[in-house]
Amino acid sequence: AWIPWIACAADRLAEAGEGLSRERLVALAWLAMALGAQVLVGEPASLVTACLIALLLVGFRARRRLRALTELALAIGGGVVLGAATLVPALLFLADSDRAAGIPQEAAGAWSMHPLRLAELFWPGALGEPTVISHHLARLLASTGNGFVGGPAWAHSVHLGAPVVLCVAATVAIPRLRGALAASALLALLALGSYTPVWIALPLPRFRSWRM
């Protein structure tokens, strides 16, 4: 739930005025607080996703990218400090958890989204009714989880809805936003996880303890 707020704050930082203005400082503070709230959730995958979205937005939207990326790093640092109440105990307990030795590649891809689920972006219930087992084709045609989670996993629905599609269509002509739309396509590709060749190229041994 915090990711849209983080995206909004990152975009605000990217569009803030020149110089060390009050507008930039406020935008920086909002982004740090939103990231801090995400840290407090205690879910590493969502935090990585949020930081990646903020990075892509700032990278594509900011006029002075180097400065904006530096400010983003400061905001992430501030978010870590604000979320220390969750982060510090988690790091202390990590050594005693199953994740200390890393997560097997098969388990790391358990939450990948099956390509057939992409149809649901524009067609609600394209694979049937997710709340009724006998009416849900995803359990037969697009089941993920590899035995680690029940059902088709990932999400009951990924339907965007007409308002979202119309808003995206309206932003295509906005300067510097086309790159952000391309970044959205990249994020959708990453969501497919183990169903794409990209999965093989990811440095799983280095980051595998953060994969689930």
Short mmCIF file of C-alpha atoms in Angstrom, two decimals:
data_model
loop_
_atom_site.label_atom_id
_atom_site.label_comp_id
_atom_site.label_asym_id
_atom_site.label_seq_id
_atom_site.Cartn_x
_atom_site.Cartn_y
_atom_site.Cartn_z
CA ALA A 1 0.00 0.00 0.00
CA TRP A 2 2.96 2.35 0.49
CA ILE A 3 4.40 1.85 -3.01
CA PRO A 4 2.03 4.33 -4.75
CA TRP A 5 2.90 6.97 -2.13
CA ILE A 6 6.61 6.31 -2.67
CA ALA A 7 6.14 6.63 -6.43
CA CYS A 8 4.23 9.90 -5.97
CA ALA A 9 6.92 11.29 -3.64
CA ALA A 10 9.71 10.24 -6.02
CA ASP A 11 7.96 11.93 -8.94
CA ARG A 12 7.48 15.06 -6.83
CA LEU A 13 11.20 15.08 -6.02
CA ALA A 14 12.08 14.66 -9.69
CA GLU A 15 9.87 17.61 -10.65
CA ALA A 16 10.90 19.90 -7.77
CA GLY A 17 12.37 23.31 -8.61
CA GLU A 18 16.03 24.16 -8.99
CA GLY A 19 18.35 24.90 -6.08
CA LEU A 20 17.93 24.04 -2.42
CA SER A 21 14.37 25.28 -2.33
CA ARG A 22 11.69 24.59 0.23
CA GLU A 23 9.87 22.56 -2.42
CA ARG A 24 12.83 20.19 -2.81
CA LEU A 25 13.32 19.80 0.93
CA VAL A 26 9.63 19.01 1.44
CA ALA A 27 9.69 16.51 -1.43
CA LEU A 28 12.80 14.88 0.01
CA ALA A 29 11.19 14.64 3.46
CA TRP A 30 7.99 13.10 2.06
CA LEU A 31 9.97 10.48 0.15
CA ALA A 32 12.07 9.59 3.21
CA MET A 33 8.95 9.22 5.36
CA ALA A 34 7.18 7.06 2.77
CA LEU A 35 10.24 4.82 2.44
CA GLY A 36 10.51 4.63 6.22
CA ALA A 37 6.90 3.45 6.42
CA GLN A 38 7.68 0.79 3.82
CA VAL A 39 10.68 -0.38 5.85
CA LEU A 40 8.43 -0.68 8.91
CA VAL A 41 6.20 -3.11 7.00
CA GLY A 42 9.05 -5.62 7.31
CA GLU A 43 8.68 -7.16 3.84
CA PRO A 44 11.97 -7.06 1.87
CA ALA A 45 10.50 -7.75 -1.58
CA SER A 46 8.11 -4.79 -1.36
CA LEU A 47 10.94 -2.55 -0.19
CA VAL A 48 13.16 -3.58 -3.11
CA THR A 49 10.26 -3.01 -5.53
CA ALA A 50 9.51 0.41 -4.02
CA CYS A 51 13.16 1.52 -4.26
CA LEU A 52 13.38 0.27 -7.85
CA ILE A 53 10.24 2.21 -8.83
CA ALA A 54 11.59 5.36 -7.15
CA LEU A 55 14.92 4.92 -8.94
CA LEU A 56 13.26 4.53 -12.34
CA LEU A 57 10.96 7.51 -11.81
CA VAL A 58 13.76 9.81 -10.69
CA GLY A 59 16.06 8.56 -13.43
CA PHE A 60 13.55 9.20 -16.21
CA ARG A 61 11.72 12.25 -14.87
CA ALA A 62 14.40 14.47 -13.28
CA ARG A 63 15.98 17.26 -15.30
CA ARG A 64 19.24 17.02 -13.34
CA ARG A 65 19.49 13.27 -12.90
CA LEU A 66 22.75 13.05 -10.96
CA ARG A 67 21.53 15.48 -8.32
CA ALA A 68 18.12 13.81 -8.12
CA LEU A 69 19.68 10.36 -7.75
CA THR A 70 21.91 11.68 -4.96
CA GLU A 71 18.85 13.06 -3.20
CA LEU A 72 17.08 9.73 -3.69
CA ALA A 73 20.01 8.01 -1.95
CA LEU A 74 19.63 10.47 0.94
CA ALA A 75 15.90 9.73 1.10
CA ILE A 76 16.56 5.99 1.21
CA GLY A 77 19.07 6.56 4.01
CA GLY A 78 16.49 8.59 5.89
CA GLY A 79 13.92 5.86 5.36
CA VAL A 80 16.31 3.27 6.78
CA VAL A 81 16.80 5.43 9.89
CA LEU A 82 13.04 5.94 10.30
CA GLY A 83 12.42 2.22 9.90
CA ALA A 84 15.25 1.13 12.20
CA ALA A 85 12.77 -0.14 14.79
CA THR A 86 11.92 -2.95 12.37
CA LEU A 87 15.16 -3.23 10.43
CA VAL A 88 17.62 -3.63 13.31
CA PRO A 89 15.81 -6.55 15.03
CA ALA A 90 15.30 -8.21 11.64
CA LEU A 91 19.02 -8.09 10.90
CA LEU A 92 19.79 -9.46 14.37
CA PHE A 93 17.42 -12.41 13.91
CA LEU A 94 18.51 -13.07 10.32
CA ALA A 95 21.45 -15.22 11.42
CA ASP A 96 19.04 -17.63 13.16
CA SER A 97 16.52 -17.81 10.32
CA ASP A 98 16.23 -20.21 7.38
CA ARG A 99 17.16 -17.33 5.05
CA ALA A 100 20.64 -16.95 6.50
CA ALA A 101 21.89 -19.69 4.18
CA GLY A 102 19.95 -18.30 1.23
CA ILE A 103 16.83 -19.48 -0.58
CA PRO A 104 16.91 -22.19 -3.30
CA GLN A 105 16.30 -20.89 -6.82
CA GLU A 106 13.08 -22.88 -7.14
CA ALA A 107 11.69 -21.31 -3.99
CA ALA A 108 12.92 -17.87 -5.02
CA GLY A 109 10.73 -18.00 -8.12
CA ALA A 110 7.63 -19.17 -6.28
CA TRP A 111 5.91 -15.78 -6.59
CA SER A 112 6.56 -15.32 -10.31
CA MET A 113 3.49 -14.31 -12.33
CA HIS A 114 2.48 -16.72 -15.08
CA PRO A 115 2.41 -15.01 -18.54
CA LEU A 116 -1.23 -16.02 -19.06
CA ARG A 117 -2.18 -13.82 -16.10
CA LEU A 118 -1.24 -10.76 -18.18
CA ALA A 119 -4.59 -11.13 -19.94
CA GLU A 120 -6.24 -10.11 -16.67
CA LEU A 121 -4.68 -6.67 -16.90
CA PHE A 122 -7.35 -5.72 -19.45
CA TRP A 123 -9.92 -8.53 -19.10
CA PRO A 124 -11.19 -9.02 -15.54
CA GLY A 125 -11.62 -12.67 -14.66
CA ALA A 126 -10.03 -13.81 -17.92
CA LEU A 127 -9.10 -17.12 -16.28
CA GLY A 128 -12.24 -17.48 -14.20
CA GLU A 129 -13.33 -16.66 -10.67
CA PRO A 130 -10.30 -16.84 -8.31
CA THR A 131 -12.40 -17.27 -5.16
CA VAL A 132 -14.10 -20.44 -6.46
CA ILE A 133 -11.68 -23.31 -7.02
CA SER A 134 -13.85 -25.12 -9.58
CA HIS A 135 -14.29 -21.90 -11.60
CA HIS A 136 -10.66 -20.84 -11.80
CA LEU A 137 -8.72 -21.99 -14.86
CA ALA A 138 -5.54 -20.41 -13.50
CA ARG A 139 -5.18 -23.39 -11.17
CA LEU A 140 -4.82 -25.62 -14.25
CA LEU A 141 -3.27 -23.32 -16.86
CA ALA A 142 -1.32 -20.66 -14.94
CA SER A 143 -0.56 -22.03 -11.50
CA THR A 144 2.58 -20.75 -9.83
CA GLY A 145 4.14 -21.45 -6.48
CA ASN A 146 5.96 -24.68 -7.37
CA GLY A 147 4.42 -26.35 -4.35
CA PHE A 148 5.56 -23.65 -1.91
CA VAL A 149 2.25 -21.76 -1.76
CA GLY A 150 -1.34 -22.79 -2.36
CA GLY A 151 -3.32 -22.11 -5.51
CA PRO A 152 -2.22 -20.01 -8.47
CA ALA A 153 -0.45 -17.64 -6.04
CA TRP A 154 0.83 -14.13 -6.82
CA ALA A 155 -2.56 -12.35 -6.70
CA HIS A 156 -6.27 -13.08 -7.08
CA SER A 157 -6.47 -10.43 -9.80
CA VAL A 158 -4.16 -8.04 -11.63
CA HIS A 159 -6.94 -6.15 -13.44
CA LEU A 160 -6.07 -2.48 -14.01
CA GLY A 161 -9.46 -1.13 -14.94
CA ALA A 162 -10.48 1.51 -17.48
CA PRO A 163 -9.52 4.55 -15.32
CA VAL A 164 -5.91 3.40 -15.06
CA VAL A 165 -5.67 2.63 -18.78
CA LEU A 166 -7.13 6.04 -19.66
CA CYS A 167 -4.72 7.84 -17.30
CA VAL A 168 -1.76 6.04 -18.87
CA ALA A 169 -2.98 6.92 -22.36
CA ALA A 170 -3.32 10.56 -21.34
CA THR A 171 0.28 10.74 -20.10
CA VAL A 172 2.00 9.42 -23.22
CA ALA A 173 2.47 12.95 -24.60
CA ILE A 174 3.93 14.35 -21.35
CA PRO A 175 7.67 15.08 -21.72
CA ARG A 176 10.04 12.63 -20.00
CA LEU A 177 7.16 10.33 -19.05
CA ARG A 178 7.52 7.99 -22.00
CA GLY A 179 10.65 6.59 -20.41
CA ALA A 180 8.71 5.95 -17.22
CA LEU A 181 6.15 4.00 -19.23
CA ALA A 182 8.98 1.94 -20.72
CA ALA A 183 10.22 1.34 -17.16
CA SER A 184 6.74 0.09 -16.26
CA ALA A 185 7.02 -2.47 -19.04
CA LEU A 186 10.37 -3.54 -17.59
CA LEU A 187 8.80 -4.00 -14.15
CA ALA A 188 6.04 -6.12 -15.70
CA LEU A 189 8.73 -8.28 -17.31
CA LEU A 190 10.51 -8.70 -13.97
CA ALA A 191 7.19 -9.71 -12.36
CA LEU A 192 7.14 -12.75 -14.66
CA GLY A 193 10.26 -13.93 -12.84
CA SER A 194 11.15 -17.53 -13.56
CA TYR A 195 8.96 -17.57 -16.69
CA THR A 196 11.38 -15.31 -18.58
CA PRO A 197 15.03 -15.65 -19.71
CA VAL A 198 15.78 -12.61 -17.51
CA TRP A 199 15.48 -14.85 -14.45
CA ILE A 200 18.55 -16.84 -15.49
CA ALA A 201 20.63 -13.67 -15.76
CA LEU A 202 19.72 -12.37 -12.29
CA PRO A 203 22.49 -12.63 -9.65
CA LEU A 204 20.53 -15.00 -7.42
CA PRO A 205 23.41 -16.21 -5.22
CA ARG A 206 24.15 -12.63 -4.14
CA PHE A 207 20.57 -11.56 -3.42
CA ARG A 208 18.79 -14.85 -2.91
CA SER A 209 18.11 -14.21 0.81
CA TRP A 210 15.89 -11.27 -0.28
CA ARG A 211 13.96 -13.10 -2.97
CA MET A 212 10.69 -14.11 -1.25
#
